[in-house]
Short mmCIF file of C-alpha atoms in Angstrom, two decimals:
data_model
loop_
_atom_site.label_atom_id
_atom_site.label_comp_id
_atom_site.label_asym_id
_atom_site.label_seq_id
_atom_site.Cartn_x
_atom_site.Cartn_y
_atom_site.Cartn_z
CA UNK Q 1 20.85 68.60 33.98
CA UNK Q 2 18.30 66.76 32.17
CA UNK Q 3 17.56 63.33 32.81
CA UNK Q 4 16.22 60.64 30.29
CA UNK Q 5 13.00 59.49 31.34
CA UNK Q 6 11.70 58.00 27.99
CA UNK Q 7 13.45 55.87 25.59
CA UNK Q 8 11.71 55.22 22.20
CA UNK Q 9 12.77 52.78 19.57
CA UNK Q 10 11.59 53.31 16.34
CA UNK Q 11 10.40 50.86 13.68
CA UNK Q 12 7.42 49.35 12.15
CA UNK Q 13 4.83 46.70 13.64
CA UNK Q 14 4.22 43.58 12.23
CA UNK Q 15 6.04 40.24 11.33
CA UNK Q 16 6.96 41.32 7.96
CA UNK Q 17 9.13 44.36 9.31
CA UNK Q 18 10.71 42.58 12.15
CA UNK Q 19 14.04 41.96 10.28
CA UNK Q 20 14.11 45.14 8.09
CA UNK Q 21 16.75 47.95 8.59
CA UNK Q 22 14.06 50.44 9.60
CA UNK Q 23 13.36 48.51 12.66
CA UNK Q 24 17.05 49.11 14.25
CA UNK Q 25 15.34 51.12 17.05
CA UNK Q 26 13.14 48.08 17.84
CA UNK Q 27 16.22 45.80 17.90
CA UNK Q 28 17.85 48.33 20.46
CA UNK Q 29 14.81 48.33 22.67
CA UNK Q 30 14.48 44.53 22.62
CA UNK Q 31 17.85 44.07 23.81
CA UNK Q 32 17.61 46.77 26.36
CA UNK Q 33 14.29 45.37 27.74
CA UNK Q 34 16.13 41.86 27.97
CA UNK Q 35 19.11 43.29 29.71
CA UNK Q 36 16.79 45.25 32.14
CA UNK Q 37 14.41 42.34 32.52
CA UNK Q 38 11.49 44.66 31.51
CA UNK Q 39 8.33 43.41 29.92
CA UNK Q 40 6.41 45.22 27.34
CA UNK Q 41 2.87 45.33 27.22
CA UNK Q 42 0.28 46.95 24.73
CA UNK Q 43 -0.93 50.42 25.92
CA UNK Q 44 -3.44 51.65 23.34
CA UNK Q 45 -3.61 55.06 24.93
CA UNK Q 46 0.14 55.20 24.07
CA UNK Q 47 -0.29 53.69 20.71
CA UNK Q 48 2.48 51.31 21.47
CA UNK Q 49 4.23 48.68 23.43
CA UNK Q 50 5.31 50.25 26.91
CA UNK Q 51 7.54 48.96 29.84
CA UNK Q 52 8.26 50.98 32.95
CA UNK Q 53 11.70 50.40 34.66
CA UNK Q 54 12.74 51.55 38.12
CA UNK Q 55 16.36 52.61 37.76
CA UNK Q 56 18.91 53.82 40.15
CA UNK Q 57 18.67 57.06 38.20
CA UNK Q 58 14.80 57.36 38.62
CA UNK Q 59 11.88 55.93 36.41
CA UNK Q 60 12.45 55.09 32.66
CA UNK Q 61 9.73 54.38 30.38
CA UNK Q 62 10.48 52.14 27.07
CA UNK Q 63 8.28 52.56 24.22
CA UNK Q 64 7.78 50.96 20.97
CA UNK Q 65 5.49 52.66 18.74
CA UNK Q 66 2.64 50.58 17.01
CA UNK Q 67 1.72 53.53 14.76
CA UNK Q 68 4.26 52.86 11.71
CA UNK Q 69 7.16 54.89 11.28
CA UNK Q 70 5.68 58.10 9.83
CA UNK Q 71 3.19 58.41 12.72
CA UNK Q 72 5.93 57.72 15.63
CA UNK Q 73 5.34 61.25 17.27
CA UNK Q 74 1.77 60.10 18.09
CA UNK Q 75 2.86 57.62 20.54
CA UNK Q 76 6.07 59.43 21.87
CA UNK Q 77 3.79 62.65 22.36
CA UNK Q 78 0.99 60.66 24.17
CA UNK Q 79 3.33 59.22 26.73
CA UNK Q 80 5.47 62.26 27.14
CA UNK Q 81 2.34 64.33 27.89
CA UNK Q 82 0.68 62.10 30.05
CA UNK Q 83 3.83 61.60 32.35
CA UNK Q 84 4.72 65.14 31.86
CA UNK Q 85 8.22 64.31 30.16
CA UNK Q 86 9.92 67.19 28.52
CA UNK Q 87 11.51 66.82 25.10
CA UNK Q 88 15.03 67.00 26.46
CA UNK Q 89 14.26 64.07 28.74
CA UNK Q 90 13.46 61.84 25.60
CA UNK Q 91 15.81 59.75 23.83
CA UNK Q 92 14.75 58.27 20.39
CA UNK Q 93 16.74 55.37 18.99
CA UNK Q 94 16.33 55.03 15.09
CA UNK Q 95 18.16 53.85 11.98
CA UNK Q 96 20.27 56.37 10.08
CA UNK Q 97 20.99 56.24 6.53
CA UNK Q 98 23.80 58.70 6.56
CA UNK Q 99 26.04 56.91 8.73
CA UNK Q 100 27.95 53.49 7.75
CA UNK Q 101 26.53 50.36 9.23
CA UNK Q 102 27.87 49.66 12.57
CA UNK Q 103 28.56 53.29 13.52
CA UNK Q 104 26.56 55.46 16.12
CA UNK Q 105 25.99 59.07 16.55
CA UNK Q 106 24.36 60.51 19.58
CA UNK Q 107 23.12 64.31 19.76
CA UNK Q 108 20.49 66.49 20.97
CA UNK Q 109 18.29 68.17 18.43
CA UNK Q 110 19.01 68.89 14.93
CA UNK Q 111 17.32 68.32 11.46
CA UNK Q 112 15.38 64.90 10.80
CA UNK Q 113 17.51 64.11 7.61
CA UNK Q 114 14.38 62.99 5.95
CA UNK Q 115 13.40 60.38 8.52
CA UNK Q 116 9.79 60.14 8.72
CA UNK Q 117 9.78 59.00 12.32
CA UNK Q 118 11.81 61.79 13.53
CA UNK Q 119 9.73 64.30 11.36
CA UNK Q 120 6.62 63.20 13.08
CA UNK Q 121 8.02 63.36 16.32
CA UNK Q 122 9.45 66.79 16.17
CA UNK Q 123 5.99 68.08 14.78
CA UNK Q 124 4.03 66.42 17.50
CA UNK Q 125 6.63 67.51 20.27
CA UNK Q 126 6.79 71.02 18.67
CA UNK Q 127 10.50 71.05 18.95
CA UNK Q 128 13.66 69.02 17.46
CA UNK Q 129 15.20 69.16 21.13
CA UNK Q 130 15.01 65.67 22.10
CA UNK Q 131 18.23 63.22 22.16
CA UNK Q 132 18.90 60.81 19.27
CA UNK Q 133 20.96 57.57 19.25
CA UNK Q 134 21.48 56.97 15.42
CA UNK Q 135 22.40 53.46 14.54
CA UNK Q 136 23.98 53.60 11.06
CA UNK Q 137 22.44 51.44 8.28
CA UNK Q 138 24.27 52.81 5.42
CA UNK Q 139 22.73 54.38 2.20
CA UNK Q 140 21.92 52.51 -0.88
CA UNK Q 141 23.55 55.15 -2.99
CA UNK Q 142 20.34 56.52 -4.69
CA UNK Q 143 17.71 58.26 -3.17
CA UNK Q 144 15.16 56.41 -5.29
CA UNK Q 145 16.17 53.25 -3.44
CA UNK Q 146 15.75 54.48 -0.14
CA UNK Q 147 12.32 53.10 0.53
CA UNK Q 148 12.76 49.75 -0.51
CA UNK Q 149 16.29 49.63 1.09
CA UNK Q 150 14.95 50.59 4.60
CA UNK Q 151 12.07 47.99 4.34
CA UNK Q 152 14.25 45.04 3.51
CA UNK Q 153 16.64 42.90 5.56
CA UNK Q 154 20.24 43.80 5.80
CA UNK Q 155 22.99 41.37 4.60
CA UNK Q 156 24.30 39.10 7.05
CA UNK Q 157 27.33 41.03 7.34
CA UNK Q 158 25.49 44.32 7.81
CA UNK Q 159 23.36 42.88 10.38
CA UNK Q 160 26.30 41.77 12.31
CA UNK Q 161 27.72 45.33 12.21
CA UNK Q 162 24.21 46.73 13.29
CA UNK Q 163 24.01 44.24 16.09
CA UNK Q 164 27.69 45.24 17.42
CA UNK Q 165 26.42 49.09 17.27
CA UNK Q 166 23.28 47.80 19.47
CA UNK Q 167 25.70 46.22 22.06
CA UNK Q 168 28.11 49.08 22.09
CA UNK Q 169 25.10 51.71 22.59
CA UNK Q 170 23.87 49.52 25.29
CA UNK Q 171 27.09 49.05 27.06
CA UNK Q 172 27.41 52.87 26.98
CA UNK Q 173 23.70 53.84 27.84
CA UNK Q 174 24.71 54.24 31.53
CA UNK Q 175 26.76 57.44 30.42
CA UNK Q 176 23.61 58.92 28.62
CA UNK Q 177 21.42 58.00 31.66
CA UNK Q 178 23.92 59.65 34.14
CA UNK Q 179 24.05 62.80 31.95
CA UNK Q 180 27.53 62.28 30.95
CA UNK Q 181 26.70 63.42 27.41
CA UNK Q 182 30.17 64.52 26.09
CA UNK Q 183 31.64 61.34 27.32
CA UNK Q 184 28.89 59.12 25.59
CA UNK Q 185 29.69 61.20 22.43
CA UNK Q 186 33.37 60.60 22.80
CA UNK Q 187 32.95 56.91 23.24
CA UNK Q 188 30.07 56.06 21.00
CA UNK Q 189 31.51 58.19 18.05
CA UNK Q 190 34.88 56.19 18.07
CA UNK Q 191 35.18 53.34 15.67
CA UNK Q 192 36.31 50.99 18.31
#
């Protein structure tokens, strides 16, 4: 049974992006670091901010790439290769246009749905077979509006829904870390 050894939250570095929808993965990781009392520090060789956490299940690395979204794989692959972490031991947390705000999906592998962060991670790992925790941010309805949509702040109501999804994901993260993937899917995919 694979054990998650690296949790990468996707987003864009810089103050102008902090509150944008594309940074939902960073929001998750910031909450997780607070909960686990972990402290990020910049690691140039891993192209991001990194925290190492000793957990009952074993050591878990937290990673927030500083590479901008479309080069996320550079950071994920650098850390994974250095510590010999297999793709199926990686959990990537990211925003997802194809899911309504506040909903969550958890899965192993699959396509990238046009998400540039996932696309780069797949290319650099050479496989799509890593776990994804997908935080719904909704779709603007027109593909031509996607870029400005993901790079803007959600409404207060949408942000509250995304924050609830982050909280629910954190509450059920122990299932994922324990390898209880089917139960994690059942709980995370439910609307309650």
